[in-house]
């Protein structure tokens, strides 16, 4: 059996190399490997071998089959190449010359940081969620306990739509916080969610302020959630993105939808004495947060006596600035290829 298999392999490979056309090669393939081919015929003889001989013969038969299949595939490739060269011979073109590179897009620095954070928070059991960029006044303000006379609602901060929705005024969302309400209404509690996305404000632009920028909301609601849980999430995030503990400071901050509220600042990586990025303070305001206000839990139909939570609103565009050493936020939405090409895929 061994001799016959080895002979089939040798003669088969020789027959493949002699085939001068695709049709001829297919005939050889059928003759060798087809359902009624030479190899199948030999395999039928395996059953007649003793139990001791059978395993080795079976293994060899498999190897012969693979060697023949490979020879046929290689034969097919070289025939195709020869055919192509023949077709192109009159055209004066060398098909073996390397092609020219197709330009491929890169990943925008804000998206790169967003993806990293999505991976990081997903690994900690958070859902990644998003809401609409055109938002209702209720979701953007009312349900977040922002009073009707709050200056943020004024047209100098908020971009209002001319048309009203079926349930009141519509605006371009000024922050990702409305996704807190949407996610709680959709999933209920307990919940861990992050929501990266684009937000819009009527804003005078400078090195750290854009009218269109990215934030990432974080929200955890469960029983017994407190400030230490929030600090742990914020620090894990910074460590995940920068690979080390950043120098940070926490100070009181006011937001109507958290109580108590905080501001987390990171030490400016661009200077020691103050620069235009940190406006001379050596600190960059990065991420406010706090414990979810009972009014927000009630808006989402949850009992604040049972559930508590924390929320934070990361300035994602500013995080990308820190991460990649970008001195001016206005590069981010500029669409300038000289900037974008520095960030490969
Ligand atoms: C808010 O937008 C709150 N919704 C954040 C929040 C969420 C607080 C959950 C508490 C709980 P603020 O307006 O400070 O807060 O913006 C949050 C972050 O977005 C800032 O720290 C800053 O990093 C970034 N940011 C704010 N305005 C701009 C701007 N014009 N351009 C670029 N980044 C900005």
Coordinates of C-alpha atoms and ligand atoms in Angstrom, one line a residue:
X1 CA 0.0 0.0 0.0
X2 CA 2.8 2.4 1.0
X3 CA 4.6 1.8 -2.4
X4 CA 1.4 2.4 -4.3
X5 CA 0.6 5.6 -2.5
X6 CA 4.1 7.0 -3.0
X7 CA 4.0 6.2 -6.7
X8 CA 0.6 7.9 -7.0
X9 CA 2.0 11.0 -5.4
X10 CA 5.1 11.1 -7.5
X11 CA 3.3 10.4 -10.8
X12 CA 0.4 12.7 -9.9
X13 CA 2.7 15.7 -9.2
X14 CA 4.5 15.0 -12.5
X15 CA 1.1 14.9 -14.4
X16 CA 0.1 18.2 -12.9
X17 CA 3.3 19.9 -14.0
X18 CA 2.8 18.6 -17.5
X19 CA -0.7 20.0 -17.8
X20 CA -0.5 23.0 -20.2
X21 CA -4.0 24.4 -19.9
X22 CA -6.7 24.9 -17.3
X23 CA -8.8 22.2 -19.0
X24 CA -5.9 19.7 -19.0
X25 CA -5.2 20.5 -15.4
X26 CA -8.8 19.9 -14.4
X27 CA -8.8 16.5 -16.2
X28 CA -5.6 15.5 -14.2
X29 CA -7.3 16.7 -11.0
X30 CA -10.4 14.6 -11.6
X31 CA -8.3 11.6 -12.5
X32 CA -6.3 11.9 -9.3
X33 CA -8.7 13.3 -6.7
X34 CA -12.2 12.9 -8.2
X35 CA -14.9 10.7 -6.6
X36 CA -13.9 7.8 -8.9
X37 CA -10.2 8.8 -9.1
X38 CA -7.0 7.0 -8.5
X39 CA -6.7 8.1 -4.8
X40 CA -10.3 7.0 -4.0
X41 CA -9.6 3.6 -5.6
X42 CA -6.5 3.2 -3.4
X43 CA -8.3 4.2 -0.3
X44 CA -10.9 1.5 -0.8
X45 CA -8.0 -0.9 -0.2
X46 CA -7.4 0.4 3.3
X47 CA -10.2 -1.7 4.7
X48 CA -8.4 -4.9 3.6
X49 CA -5.3 -4.0 5.7
X50 CA -4.7 -5.4 9.1
X51 CA -5.6 -3.3 12.1
X52 CA -1.9 -2.8 12.8
X53 CA -1.1 -1.5 9.3
X54 CA -4.2 0.7 8.9
X55 CA -3.3 3.8 11.0
X56 CA 0.1 4.4 9.2
X57 CA -1.4 3.8 5.8
X58 CA -4.4 6.2 6.6
X59 CA -1.9 8.9 7.7
X60 CA 0.1 8.5 4.5
X61 CA -3.0 8.6 2.3
X62 CA -4.0 11.9 3.9
X63 CA -0.5 13.4 3.3
X64 CA -0.6 12.2 -0.3
X65 CA -4.1 13.8 -0.8
X66 CA -2.8 17.1 0.6
X67 CA 0.3 17.1 -1.5
X68 CA -1.8 16.5 -4.7
X69 CA -4.3 19.2 -3.8
X70 CA -1.4 21.7 -3.2
X71 CA 0.2 20.8 -6.5
X72 CA -3.1 21.3 -8.3
X73 CA -3.6 24.7 -6.7
X74 CA 0.0 25.9 -7.5
X75 CA -0.5 24.6 -11.1
X76 CA -3.6 26.6 -11.4
X77 CA -1.9 29.8 -10.2
X78 CA 1.1 29.5 -12.5
X79 CA -1.2 28.7 -15.5
X80 CA -3.3 31.9 -14.6
X81 CA -0.1 34.0 -14.4
X82 CA 1.2 32.7 -17.7
X83 CA -2.2 33.4 -19.3
X84 CA -2.2 36.9 -18.0
X85 CA 1.4 37.6 -19.2
X86 CA 0.4 36.2 -22.6
X87 CA -2.7 38.5 -22.7
X88 CA -0.6 41.5 -21.8
X89 CA 2.4 40.8 -23.9
X90 CA 1.2 42.9 -26.8
X91 CA 0.2 45.8 -24.4
X92 CA 3.8 46.5 -23.3
X93 CA 3.0 46.1 -19.6
X94 CA 4.9 44.1 -17.0
X95 CA 2.3 42.6 -14.6
X96 CA 5.1 41.6 -12.1
X97 CA 5.9 45.2 -11.3
X98 CA 4.7 46.3 -7.8
X99 CA 1.4 48.3 -7.8
X100 CA 1.1 51.9 -6.5
X101 CA -0.1 52.3 -3.0
X102 CA -3.8 53.3 -2.5
X103 CA -4.1 56.0 0.2
X104 CA -6.0 54.7 3.2
X105 CA -7.7 56.7 5.9
X106 CA -6.5 57.0 9.5
X107 CA -8.4 57.1 12.8
X108 CA -9.2 60.5 14.1
X109 CA -7.6 61.2 17.4
X110 CA -10.9 61.7 19.2
X111 CA -12.2 58.4 17.8
X112 CA -9.0 56.6 18.8
X113 CA -9.5 57.7 22.4
X114 CA -13.2 57.0 22.3
X115 CA -12.5 53.4 21.0
X116 CA -9.9 52.9 23.8
X117 CA -12.3 54.1 26.4
X118 CA -15.1 51.9 25.0
X119 CA -12.9 48.9 25.2
X120 CA -11.8 49.8 28.7
X121 CA -15.3 50.4 30.1
X122 CA -16.8 47.4 28.2
X123 CA -14.3 45.3 30.1
X124 CA -15.7 46.7 33.3
X125 CA -19.2 45.7 32.4
X126 CA -20.4 49.1 31.0
X127 CA -22.8 49.3 28.0
X128 CA -21.8 51.7 25.2
X129 CA -24.9 53.8 24.3
X130 CA -25.7 56.9 22.3
X131 CA -28.6 59.3 21.9
X132 CA -29.7 61.7 19.1
X133 CA -27.7 64.9 18.4
X134 CA -31.0 66.8 17.9
X135 CA -32.5 66.5 21.4
X136 CA -35.7 67.5 23.1
X137 CA -35.6 70.3 25.6
X138 CA -37.0 67.8 28.2
X139 CA -34.1 65.4 27.8
X140 CA -31.4 68.1 27.4
X141 CA -32.6 70.2 30.4
X142 CA -35.8 69.5 32.2
X143 CA -35.2 65.9 33.2
X144 CA -31.7 66.8 34.3
X145 CA -33.1 69.2 36.8
X146 CA -31.8 72.3 34.9
X147 CA -34.2 75.2 35.8
X148 CA -36.2 76.9 33.1
X149 CA -34.4 80.2 33.7
X150 CA -30.9 78.6 33.6
X151 CA -28.6 80.6 31.4
X152 CA -27.4 77.5 29.5
X153 CA -30.8 77.4 27.9
X154 CA -30.4 80.9 26.4
X155 CA -29.6 81.1 22.7
X156 CA -26.1 82.3 23.5
X157 CA -25.3 78.8 24.8
X158 CA -27.7 76.5 23.1
X159 CA -28.4 76.2 19.4
X160 CA -32.2 75.9 19.1
X161 CA -34.0 74.3 16.1
X162 CA -36.5 76.5 14.3
X163 CA -39.1 73.7 14.1
X164 CA -40.6 72.3 17.3
X165 CA -40.9 68.6 17.9
X166 CA -44.2 67.0 18.8
X167 CA -43.3 67.3 22.5
X168 CA -41.8 70.8 22.7
X169 CA -38.7 72.7 21.6
X170 CA -35.7 70.9 20.0
X171 CA -32.0 71.8 20.2
X172 CA -28.6 70.5 19.2
X173 CA -27.6 68.7 22.4
X174 CA -25.3 70.8 24.5
X175 CA -23.9 67.8 26.4
X176 CA -24.1 64.0 26.5
X177 CA -26.0 64.1 29.8
X178 CA -29.4 63.5 28.1
X179 CA -28.2 60.0 27.4
X180 CA -28.3 59.4 31.1
X181 CA -32.1 59.7 31.0
X182 CA -32.5 57.8 27.7
X183 CA -30.3 54.9 29.0
X184 CA -32.1 54.7 32.3
X185 CA -35.5 54.8 30.6
X186 CA -34.4 52.1 28.2
X187 CA -32.5 49.7 30.6
X188 CA -33.6 50.7 34.1
X189 CA -31.4 49.9 37.1
X190 CA -28.9 48.6 38.0
X191 CA -27.0 50.1 35.1
X192 CA -23.5 50.9 34.0
X193 CA -23.2 52.9 30.7
X194 CA -20.9 55.2 28.8
X195 CA -22.1 57.4 26.0
X196 CA -19.4 59.0 23.8
X197 CA -20.8 61.6 21.2
X198 CA -20.7 65.0 19.6
X199 CA -22.2 68.0 21.3
X200 CA -22.8 71.6 20.2
X201 CA -22.6 75.0 21.9
X202 CA -22.7 78.7 20.8
X203 CA -19.2 79.2 22.0
X204 CA -16.4 81.7 21.4
X205 CA -13.6 79.5 20.1
X206 CA -10.1 79.4 21.6
X207 CA -7.3 76.8 22.1
X208 CA -9.6 74.7 24.4
X209 CA -13.1 75.7 23.3
X210 CA -14.9 74.6 20.1
X211 CA -18.6 75.0 19.1
X212 CA -18.7 71.3 18.1
X213 CA -16.8 68.9 20.3
X214 CA -17.0 65.5 21.8
X215 CA -17.9 64.4 25.3
X216 CA -18.3 61.0 27.0
X217 CA -20.9 60.5 29.6
X218 CA -20.5 57.9 32.3
X219 CA -23.3 56.7 34.5
X220 CA -23.6 54.0 37.2
X221 CA -26.8 53.4 39.1
X222 CA -27.2 50.7 41.6
X223 CA -27.8 50.2 45.3
X224 CA -25.2 51.8 47.6
X225 CA -23.2 53.7 45.0
X226 CA -21.1 56.6 46.4
X227 CA -18.2 59.0 45.7
X228 CA -15.4 56.3 46.1
X229 CA -17.0 54.3 43.2
X230 CA -16.9 57.5 41.1
X231 CA -13.3 58.2 41.9
X232 CA -12.3 54.7 41.1
X233 CA -14.0 54.9 37.6
X234 CA -12.4 58.3 36.8
X235 CA -8.9 57.2 37.9
X236 CA -9.2 53.8 36.0
X237 CA -10.1 55.8 32.9
X238 CA -7.1 58.1 33.2
X239 CA -4.8 55.3 33.9
X240 CA -6.2 53.2 31.0
X241 CA -5.7 56.1 28.5
X242 CA -2.3 57.4 29.7
X243 CA -0.8 54.1 31.1
X244 CA 0.1 55.9 34.3
X245 CA -1.5 57.9 37.1
X246 CA -1.9 61.5 36.0
X247 CA -1.6 64.3 38.5
X248 CA -5.2 65.3 39.1
X249 CA -7.2 67.4 41.6
X250 CA -10.8 67.3 42.6
X251 CA -12.7 70.5 43.5
X252 CA -16.3 71.2 44.2
X253 CA -18.4 71.9 41.1
X254 CA -22.1 72.7 40.6
X255 CA -24.3 70.9 38.1
X256 CA -28.1 70.8 38.7
X257 CA -28.2 67.1 37.9
X258 CA -25.6 65.9 40.6
X259 CA -25.4 66.4 44.3
X260 CA -22.7 66.7 45.5
X261 CA -20.8 67.8 42.3
X262 CA -17.1 67.8 41.5
X263 CA -14.6 69.0 38.8
X264 CA -11.7 66.8 38.1
X265 CA -8.7 68.7 36.6
X266 CA -5.5 67.2 35.1
X267 CA -2.1 68.8 35.3
X268 CA -1.3 70.6 32.0
X269 CA 1.1 68.4 30.1
X270 CA 2.3 71.3 27.9
X271 CA 3.9 73.6 30.5
X272 CA 5.2 74.0 34.0
X273 CA 4.4 77.7 34.6
X274 CA 1.1 78.1 32.7
X275 CA 0.4 78.5 28.9
X276 CA -2.5 79.4 26.6
X277 CA -3.9 75.8 26.8
X278 CA -4.3 75.9 30.6
X279 CA -4.8 79.6 30.6
X280 CA -1.9 80.2 32.9
X281 CA -3.3 77.9 35.7
X282 CA -1.2 74.7 34.9
X283 CA -4.5 72.7 35.2
X284 CA -6.9 71.6 32.5
X285 CA -10.6 71.1 33.3
X286 CA -11.2 67.6 32.1
X287 CA -14.1 65.9 33.7
X288 CA -16.9 67.0 36.0
X289 CA -19.0 64.5 37.8
X290 CA -21.0 63.8 41.0
X291 CA -23.7 61.7 42.6
X292 CA -26.9 61.5 40.5
X293 CA -29.5 64.0 41.7
X294 CA -32.7 62.3 43.1
X295 CA -34.7 64.4 40.5
X296 CA -32.8 62.6 37.7
X297 CA -33.6 59.2 39.1
X298 CA -37.2 60.2 39.5
X299 CA -37.3 61.5 35.9
X300 CA -36.2 58.0 34.8
X301 CA -38.9 56.4 37.0
X302 CA -36.5 55.1 39.7
X303 CA -36.9 55.4 43.5
X304 CA -34.0 57.5 45.0
X305 CA -34.7 55.8 48.3
X306 CA -33.6 52.5 46.7
X307 CA -31.1 53.5 44.1
X308 CA -28.1 55.9 44.0
X309 CA -25.5 56.5 41.4
X310 CA -22.7 58.6 40.0
X311 CA -22.2 60.3 36.6
X312 CA -19.4 62.1 34.9
X313 CA -19.0 64.0 31.7
X314 CA -15.6 63.7 30.2
X315 CA -14.4 66.3 27.7
X316 CA -13.3 63.7 25.1
X317 CA -11.8 66.2 22.7
X318 CA -9.7 67.7 25.5
X319 CA -8.7 64.2 26.6
X320 CA -7.5 63.5 23.0
X321 CA -5.5 66.8 23.2
X322 CA -3.7 65.7 26.3
X323 CA -3.2 62.2 25.0
X324 CA -1.6 63.3 21.7
X325 CA -0.1 66.6 22.7
X326 CA -2.4 68.7 20.5
X327 CA -2.0 72.3 21.5
X328 CA -5.2 73.7 19.9
X329 CA -8.6 72.0 19.9
X330 CA -9.5 73.8 16.6
X331 CA -7.4 71.3 14.7
X332 CA -9.9 68.5 15.7
X333 CA -12.8 69.6 13.5
X334 CA -10.6 71.5 10.9
X335 CA -10.6 68.6 8.4
X336 CA -7.0 69.7 7.6
X337 CA -5.1 66.8 6.1
X338 CA -1.8 68.1 7.4
X339 CA -3.2 67.4 10.9
X340 CA -5.2 64.2 10.1
X341 CA -2.4 62.5 8.3
X342 CA -0.3 62.4 11.4
X343 CA -2.7 59.8 12.9
X344 CA -2.4 56.5 11.0
X345 CA -5.0 53.7 11.0
Ligands
LIG1 C1 -21.2 69.3 31.2 O1 -21.4 69.3 30.0 C2 -21.9 68.3 32.0 N1 -23.0 67.7 31.3 C3 -20.9 67.3 32.6 C4 -21.4 66.4 33.7 C5 -21.9 65.1 33.4 C6 -21.4 66.9 35.0 C7 -22.3 64.3 34.5 C8 -21.9 66.1 36.0 C9 -22.3 64.8 35.8 P1 -19.3 71.0 31.2 O2 -20.0 72.1 30.5 O3 -18.3 71.5 32.2 O4 -20.3 70.0 31.9 O5 -18.5 70.1 30.1 C10 -17.8 68.9 30.4 C11 -16.5 68.9 29.8 O6 -16.6 69.1 28.4 C12 -15.5 70.0 30.3 O7 -14.9 69.6 31.5 C13 -14.5 70.1 29.2 O8 -13.5 69.1 29.3 C14 -15.4 69.8 28.0 N2 -15.9 71.1 27.3 C15 -16.8 72.0 27.8 N3 -17.0 73.0 26.9 C16 -16.1 72.7 25.9 C17 -15.8 73.4 24.6 N4 -16.5 74.5 24.3 N5 -14.9 72.8 23.8 C18 -14.3 71.7 24.2 N6 -14.5 71.0 25.3 C19 -15.4 71.5 26.2

